[in-house]
Amino acid sequence: MESGSPPGPDMLIRSGTPAFRNTILAMFCAGFATFALLYYVQPLLPVFSADFGLGAAQSSLALSLTTGLMAPSMLVASSVSEIVGRKPMMVASVLASSLLTLLTSFAPNWPALLALRAVTGIAIACLPAVAMAYVAEEIAPASIGLAMGLYIGGSALGGMAARLAAGILAEFGSWRLAMAGLGAMGLVAGLIFWRSLPPSRHFARRALSLSEHISGFAAHLREPGLRLLVVEGFLMMGSFVTVYNYIGYRLLAPPYAMSQASVGLIFSVYLVGIVSSPFSGAVASRLGLRNVFWVMIVVMGAGVALTLAASVGLVIAGLALMTFGFFGAHSIASSWVGRRARTAKAQAASLYLFLYYMGSSVLGSIGGIFWQREGWNGVTALVGVLLSLAFLISLRLARLQPLAP
């Protein structure tokens, strides 16, 4: 059911039920496919630099342009989902972005590749904000943390598997083979998502005027907690993507001189994100979001500092620690946005994700300038400043007055 009057709270999906198992399977597949198709280019950035004669900042456009187009598209997609329904928007997003990735593998030149990656960003945008709204509307409050944790865990696994596969396929085949393989994988995951996700029961289709659209965003920005959370999304994601965008350049260069396949294997540290998301969600459900969120920001900062070590083992340990903190913090922030938004939850989610992906796009490209001028010390200095700001904001969030139930 995608329209009509919402049923009572007794019809919310609760953990332990078949509907909950189907939902988390579907959301896991959606997260897996979406973030695989978004981030598989990260280990390929040095390959693009070599093949197309590009600098690091130029090569990063293969990701930054995608996330840059995603961000504003989410603001529109969330409102369109209020009209056409949550599930149809999400299914179309996964299948379209998979087909576009297959098409990108045939790109004849760098401008064509960037154009296709830009359109892919628009297609991908239709899922993340709507997914957060679906979970907030359909899942019982006590089970939201676990559901979001598993969705983000799927995102972590998808991001890791795609980066790993892309690095290996590029080493032993080509970047075109990597794109084609990942596009096919996305189609399979999209079909599982389509078949498994229960239809919306607490969603009522409605028309939405432009004035409503604008007033809805304005209302969310007037809420102090949401205003701080969207800034946190910008800072956290910008920091995370900046580190992963340029770590490959560092490890491919002397003294490490690692192979492309070996650099791809480094992304297996994403496995800690699969553990971190549900773990952090469960701990936050017991101890409170505000009491766990700032800790995860500190963990991120500690991980970034550790990447300054000369030992490749310590660099990898730092990446793992930063990844654990990031996915924990993002899982908590995503749940927090859904709770603090009393109405138009899809718009609130899209506002958070708008700044989240703008952080990826803007700060991810700026990081390339720091890499070219100051090397890894410059990258970590930039990220250190960003995470210091995120930590200060997390302390302000911890002191906010809780919303009345």
Coordinates of C-alpha atoms in Angstrom, one line a residue:
M1 CA 0.0 0.0 0.0
E2 CA 1.6 3.3 -1.1
S3 CA -1.3 5.7 -0.4
G4 CA -4.3 6.3 1.8
S5 CA -4.6 7.0 5.5
P6 CA -1.7 5.7 7.5
P7 CA -2.6 2.7 9.8
G8 CA -2.0 2.7 13.5
P9 CA 1.4 2.2 15.2
D10 CA 0.5 -1.5 15.8
M11 CA 1.4 -2.1 12.1
L12 CA 4.9 -0.7 12.4
I13 CA 7.6 -3.3 11.4
R14 CA 9.3 -4.7 14.5
S15 CA 12.5 -6.7 14.8
G16 CA 12.1 -10.5 14.9
T17 CA 9.2 -10.5 12.4
P18 CA 9.3 -11.8 8.8
A19 CA 8.5 -8.3 7.6
F20 CA 11.6 -6.9 9.4
R21 CA 13.8 -9.6 8.0
N22 CA 12.6 -8.9 4.5
T23 CA 13.1 -5.2 5.1
I24 CA 16.6 -5.4 6.3
L25 CA 17.6 -7.8 3.5
A26 CA 16.2 -5.3 1.0
M27 CA 17.8 -2.3 2.6
F28 CA 21.1 -4.1 2.9
C29 CA 21.0 -4.9 -0.8
A30 CA 20.1 -1.3 -1.6
G31 CA 22.9 0.1 0.5
F32 CA 25.3 -2.4 -1.0
A33 CA 24.5 -1.6 -4.6
T34 CA 24.1 2.2 -4.2
F35 CA 27.4 2.8 -2.5
A36 CA 29.3 0.2 -4.7
L37 CA 28.2 2.1 -7.8
L38 CA 29.1 5.5 -6.2
Y39 CA 32.5 4.7 -4.8
Y40 CA 34.1 2.0 -7.0
V41 CA 36.0 4.8 -8.8
Q42 CA 38.1 5.7 -5.7
P43 CA 40.9 3.1 -6.2
L44 CA 40.7 4.0 -10.0
L45 CA 41.6 7.6 -9.5
P46 CA 45.4 7.0 -10.0
V47 CA 44.5 4.8 -13.0
F48 CA 42.5 7.7 -14.5
S49 CA 45.5 10.0 -13.8
A50 CA 47.8 7.7 -15.8
D51 CA 45.4 6.9 -18.7
F52 CA 44.0 10.4 -19.3
G53 CA 47.1 12.5 -18.1
L54 CA 45.3 14.1 -15.2
G55 CA 46.4 15.5 -11.8
A56 CA 45.0 14.2 -8.6
A57 CA 42.4 17.0 -8.2
Q58 CA 41.2 16.6 -11.8
S59 CA 41.0 12.8 -11.4
S60 CA 38.9 13.2 -8.2
L61 CA 36.1 14.7 -10.4
A62 CA 35.1 11.1 -11.3
L63 CA 33.7 11.0 -7.7
S64 CA 33.3 14.6 -6.8
L65 CA 31.1 15.4 -9.8
T66 CA 28.9 12.4 -9.0
T67 CA 28.4 13.4 -5.4
G68 CA 28.1 17.0 -6.3
L69 CA 25.1 16.2 -8.6
M70 CA 23.7 13.8 -6.0
A71 CA 23.4 16.5 -3.4
P72 CA 20.9 18.9 -5.0
S73 CA 19.1 16.0 -6.7
M74 CA 18.2 14.6 -3.3
L75 CA 16.3 17.7 -2.4
V76 CA 14.1 17.2 -5.3
A77 CA 13.9 13.3 -5.1
S78 CA 12.7 13.3 -1.5
S79 CA 9.8 15.6 -2.4
V80 CA 8.9 13.6 -5.6
S81 CA 8.8 10.5 -3.4
E82 CA 6.0 12.2 -1.4
I83 CA 4.0 12.0 -4.6
V84 CA 5.0 8.8 -6.4
G85 CA 5.8 6.7 -3.3
R86 CA 8.9 5.5 -1.5
K87 CA 9.4 2.0 -3.0
P88 CA 9.0 3.0 -6.7
M89 CA 11.6 5.8 -6.3
M90 CA 14.1 3.5 -4.6
V91 CA 13.7 0.6 -7.1
A92 CA 14.1 3.0 -10.1
S93 CA 17.2 4.5 -8.5
V94 CA 19.1 1.2 -8.1
L95 CA 18.2 -0.2 -11.5
A96 CA 18.9 3.1 -13.4
S97 CA 22.3 3.7 -11.7
S98 CA 23.3 0.1 -12.5
L99 CA 22.5 0.5 -16.2
L100 CA 24.3 3.8 -16.3
T101 CA 27.4 2.2 -14.8
L102 CA 27.3 -0.4 -17.5
L103 CA 27.1 2.3 -20.1
T104 CA 30.0 4.2 -18.5
S105 CA 32.3 1.3 -19.2
F106 CA 32.0 2.2 -22.9
A107 CA 32.9 5.9 -22.4
P108 CA 35.2 7.0 -25.3
N109 CA 37.0 9.8 -23.5
W110 CA 37.3 11.6 -20.1
P111 CA 34.6 14.2 -20.7
A112 CA 32.1 11.4 -21.7
L113 CA 33.0 9.5 -18.6
L114 CA 32.5 12.5 -16.4
A115 CA 29.1 13.2 -18.1
L116 CA 27.9 9.7 -17.4
R117 CA 29.1 9.8 -13.8
A118 CA 27.2 13.0 -13.3
V119 CA 24.0 11.5 -14.6
T120 CA 24.7 8.4 -12.4
G121 CA 24.8 10.8 -9.4
I122 CA 21.3 12.0 -10.2
A123 CA 20.0 8.5 -10.5
I124 CA 21.7 7.4 -7.2
A125 CA 20.2 10.4 -5.4
C126 CA 16.8 8.9 -5.5
L127 CA 17.6 6.2 -3.0
P128 CA 19.5 7.4 0.2
A129 CA 17.1 10.2 1.4
V130 CA 14.0 8.1 0.6
A131 CA 15.5 5.1 2.3
M132 CA 16.0 7.0 5.5
A133 CA 12.4 8.3 5.3
Y134 CA 11.1 4.7 4.7
V135 CA 12.8 3.4 7.8
A136 CA 11.6 6.3 9.9
E137 CA 8.0 5.8 8.8
E138 CA 7.7 2.0 8.7
I139 CA 10.0 0.7 11.4
A140 CA 9.1 0.7 15.1
P141 CA 11.2 3.3 17.0
A142 CA 12.9 0.6 19.1
S143 CA 14.1 -1.1 16.0
I144 CA 15.1 1.9 13.9
G145 CA 18.7 2.0 15.2
L146 CA 19.3 -1.7 14.2
A147 CA 17.6 -1.2 10.8
M148 CA 19.6 1.9 10.0
G149 CA 22.8 0.2 11.2
L150 CA 22.2 -2.8 8.9
Y151 CA 21.4 -0.5 6.0
I152 CA 24.6 1.5 6.5
G153 CA 26.4 -1.8 7.1
G154 CA 25.3 -2.8 3.6
S155 CA 26.6 0.5 2.4
A156 CA 30.0 -0.2 4.0
L157 CA 30.2 -3.7 2.5
G158 CA 29.2 -2.4 -1.0
G159 CA 31.7 0.4 -0.8
M160 CA 34.4 -2.1 0.3
A161 CA 33.6 -4.8 -2.2
A162 CA 33.4 -2.4 -5.1
R163 CA 36.7 -0.7 -4.3
L164 CA 38.4 -4.1 -3.8
A165 CA 36.9 -5.5 -7.0
A166 CA 37.7 -2.4 -9.0
G167 CA 41.3 -2.3 -7.9
I168 CA 41.9 -6.0 -8.8
L169 CA 40.0 -5.9 -12.1
A170 CA 41.9 -2.7 -13.1
E171 CA 45.2 -4.4 -12.3
F172 CA 44.5 -7.6 -14.3
G173 CA 42.0 -6.2 -16.8
S174 CA 41.0 -2.6 -17.2
W175 CA 38.9 0.1 -15.6
R176 CA 36.3 -0.6 -18.2
L177 CA 36.0 -4.3 -17.1
A178 CA 35.7 -3.0 -13.5
M179 CA 32.8 -0.8 -14.4
A180 CA 31.0 -3.4 -16.4
G181 CA 31.3 -6.0 -13.6
L182 CA 30.0 -3.6 -11.0
G183 CA 27.1 -2.5 -13.1
A184 CA 26.0 -6.1 -13.5
M185 CA 26.3 -6.7 -9.7
G186 CA 24.1 -3.6 -9.1
L187 CA 21.3 -5.0 -11.3
V188 CA 21.3 -8.3 -9.3
A189 CA 21.1 -6.4 -6.0
G190 CA 18.4 -4.1 -7.4
L191 CA 16.2 -7.1 -8.4
I192 CA 16.6 -8.6 -4.9
F193 CA 15.6 -5.2 -3.4
W194 CA 12.5 -5.0 -5.6
R195 CA 11.3 -8.4 -4.6
S196 CA 12.1 -8.2 -0.9
L197 CA 11.0 -4.7 0.3
P198 CA 7.5 -4.6 1.9
P199 CA 5.3 -1.8 0.4
S200 CA 4.8 1.3 2.5
R201 CA 2.0 1.2 5.0
H202 CA 2.6 4.4 6.9
F203 CA 3.0 6.6 3.9
A204 CA 0.2 8.7 2.3
R205 CA 0.8 10.0 -1.2
R206 CA 0.2 13.7 -1.5
A207 CA 0.7 16.6 -3.8
L208 CA 3.5 19.0 -2.8
S209 CA 3.6 22.6 -3.9
L210 CA 6.8 24.6 -4.3
S211 CA 5.9 26.8 -1.4
E212 CA 5.4 23.7 0.8
H213 CA 8.7 22.3 -0.5
I214 CA 10.5 25.5 0.6
S215 CA 8.7 25.9 3.9
G216 CA 9.4 22.3 4.8
F217 CA 13.2 22.8 4.4
A218 CA 13.0 26.1 6.3
A219 CA 11.2 24.5 9.2
H220 CA 13.8 21.8 9.4
L221 CA 16.6 24.4 9.4
R222 CA 14.9 26.3 12.3
E223 CA 15.1 23.1 14.4
P224 CA 18.5 23.5 16.3
G225 CA 19.3 19.8 16.4
L226 CA 18.7 19.3 12.7
R227 CA 20.7 22.4 11.8
L228 CA 23.7 21.0 13.7
L229 CA 23.3 17.5 12.3
V230 CA 23.4 18.6 8.7
V231 CA 26.7 20.5 9.3
E232 CA 28.1 17.3 11.0
G233 CA 27.2 15.4 7.8
F234 CA 29.2 17.9 5.7
L235 CA 32.3 17.7 8.0
M236 CA 32.3 13.9 8.6
M237 CA 31.8 12.9 5.0
G238 CA 34.2 15.5 3.6
S239 CA 36.9 14.2 6.0
F240 CA 36.2 10.5 5.2
V241 CA 36.2 10.9 1.4
T242 CA 39.3 13.1 1.4
V243 CA 41.3 10.4 3.2
Y244 CA 40.2 7.6 0.9
N245 CA 40.5 9.7 -2.3
Y246 CA 44.3 10.3 -1.8
I247 CA 45.5 7.3 0.3
G248 CA 45.9 5.4 -3.0
Y249 CA 48.3 8.0 -4.4
R250 CA 50.3 7.8 -1.2
L251 CA 50.6 4.0 -1.2
L252 CA 51.3 3.8 -4.9
A253 CA 54.3 6.2 -4.6
P254 CA 57.7 5.4 -2.9
P255 CA 58.6 4.3 -0.3
Y256 CA 55.5 1.9 -0.4
A257 CA 55.3 1.5 -4.2
M258 CA 52.3 -0.9 -3.8
S259 CA 50.6 -2.3 -6.9
Q260 CA 47.1 -1.2 -7.9
A261 CA 45.6 -4.6 -6.8
S262 CA 47.3 -4.2 -3.4
V263 CA 45.9 -0.7 -2.9
G264 CA 42.5 -2.1 -3.8
L265 CA 42.9 -4.7 -1.0
I266 CA 43.5 -1.9 1.5
F267 CA 39.9 -1.0 1.1
S268 CA 39.0 -4.3 2.9
V269 CA 39.2 -2.2 6.1
Y270 CA 35.7 -1.2 5.2
L271 CA 34.7 -4.5 6.9
V272 CA 35.0 -2.7 10.2
G273 CA 32.2 -0.3 9.0
I274 CA 29.9 -3.3 8.7
V275 CA 30.5 -4.1 12.3
S276 CA 30.6 -0.5 13.5
S277 CA 27.2 0.6 12.1
P278 CA 24.9 -2.0 13.9
F279 CA 27.2 -2.0 17.0
S280 CA 27.0 1.8 17.3
G281 CA 23.3 1.8 16.7
A282 CA 22.7 -0.8 19.4
V283 CA 25.0 1.0 21.9
A284 CA 23.3 4.3 21.2
S285 CA 19.9 2.8 21.7
R286 CA 21.0 1.8 25.2
L287 CA 23.2 4.8 26.2
G288 CA 21.6 7.6 24.1
L289 CA 22.6 9.0 20.8
R290 CA 24.1 12.1 22.3
N291 CA 26.4 10.1 24.6
V292 CA 27.9 7.9 21.8
F293 CA 28.0 10.3 18.8
W294 CA 30.9 12.5 20.1
V295 CA 33.0 9.4 20.9
M296 CA 32.8 8.2 17.3
I297 CA 34.1 11.6 16.1
V298 CA 37.1 11.2 18.5
V299 CA 37.7 7.7 17.1
M300 CA 37.7 9.1 13.6
G301 CA 40.3 11.7 14.6
A302 CA 42.5 9.2 16.3
G303 CA 42.5 7.0 13.1
V304 CA 43.5 9.9 10.9
A305 CA 46.4 10.8 13.2
L306 CA 47.6 7.2 13.0
T307 CA 47.9 7.4 9.2
L308 CA 50.8 9.7 9.6
A309 CA 53.0 6.8 10.7
A310 CA 55.6 5.5 8.4
S311 CA 54.7 1.9 8.9
V312 CA 52.2 0.6 6.3
G313 CA 50.7 -1.6 9.1
L314 CA 50.0 1.5 11.2
V315 CA 48.6 3.4 8.2
I316 CA 46.1 0.6 7.6
A317 CA 45.3 0.4 11.3
G318 CA 44.6 4.2 11.2
L319 CA 42.3 3.7 8.2
A320 CA 40.4 1.0 10.0
L321 CA 40.0 3.1 13.1
M322 CA 38.8 6.1 11.1
T323 CA 36.4 3.9 9.2
F324 CA 35.0 2.4 12.4
G325 CA 34.4 5.9 13.8
F326 CA 32.9 7.3 10.6
F327 CA 30.3 4.5 10.1
G328 CA 29.3 4.6 13.7
A329 CA 28.9 8.4 13.7
H330 CA 27.0 8.3 10.4
S331 CA 24.6 5.6 11.6
I332 CA 23.9 7.6 14.8
A333 CA 23.4 10.9 12.9
S334 CA 21.0 9.2 10.4
S335 CA 18.9 7.9 13.2
W336 CA 19.0 11.2 15.0
V337 CA 17.8 13.1 12.0
G338 CA 14.8 10.8 11.6
R339 CA 13.9 11.3 15.3
R340 CA 14.2 15.1 15.4
A341 CA 12.1 15.6 12.2
R342 CA 8.5 15.6 13.3
T343 CA 7.1 16.0 9.8
A344 CA 8.3 15.6 6.1
K345 CA 10.9 13.1 7.2
A346 CA 12.1 12.5 3.6
Q347 CA 12.9 16.2 3.3
A348 CA 14.8 16.2 6.6
A349 CA 16.8 13.2 5.4
S350 CA 17.5 14.8 2.1
L351 CA 18.7 18.0 3.8
Y352 CA 21.2 16.0 5.9
L353 CA 22.4 14.0 2.8
F354 CA 22.6 17.2 0.7
L355 CA 25.3 18.6 3.0
Y356 CA 26.7 15.1 3.5
Y357 CA 27.4 14.7 -0.2
M358 CA 28.4 18.3 -0.7
G359 CA 31.1 17.6 1.8
S360 CA 32.2 14.7 -0.3
S361 CA 32.2 16.7 -3.5
V362 CA 33.7 20.0 -2.3
L363 CA 36.1 18.9 0.4
G364 CA 37.1 15.7 -1.5
S365 CA 38.3 17.9 -4.4
I366 CA 40.0 20.5 -2.1
G367 CA 41.9 17.6 -0.5
G368 CA 43.6 17.1 -3.9
I369 CA 45.0 20.5 -3.8
F370 CA 46.4 19.8 -0.3
W371 CA 47.9 16.5 -1.6
Q372 CA 49.6 18.2 -4.6
R373 CA 51.1 21.0 -2.5
E374 CA 51.9 19.4 0.9
G375 CA 51.5 15.6 0.4
W376 CA 49.9 13.4 3.1
N377 CA 50.8 15.9 5.9
G378 CA 48.6 18.5 4.1
V379 CA 45.7 16.0 3.7
T380 CA 45.8 15.1 7.4
A381 CA 46.0 18.7 8.5
L382 CA 42.9 19.6 6.5
V383 CA 41.0 16.6 7.9
G384 CA 42.2 17.4 11.4
V385 CA 40.7 20.8 11.2
L386 CA 37.4 19.5 9.9
L387 CA 37.1 16.8 12.6
S388 CA 37.9 19.3 15.3
L389 CA 35.0 21.4 14.2
A390 CA 32.8 18.2 14.1
F391 CA 33.8 17.4 17.6
L392 CA 32.9 20.9 18.9
I393 CA 29.5 20.6 17.3
S394 CA 29.0 17.1 18.7
L395 CA 29.4 18.6 22.2
R396 CA 26.8 21.2 21.4
L397 CA 24.4 18.4 20.2
A398 CA 25.0 16.5 23.5
R399 CA 23.7 19.6 25.4
L400 CA 20.5 20.0 23.4
Q401 CA 17.2 19.7 25.1
P402 CA 15.6 16.4 24.1
L403 CA 12.4 16.6 22.1
A404 CA 9.2 15.8 23.9
P405 CA 7.9 12.3 22.9

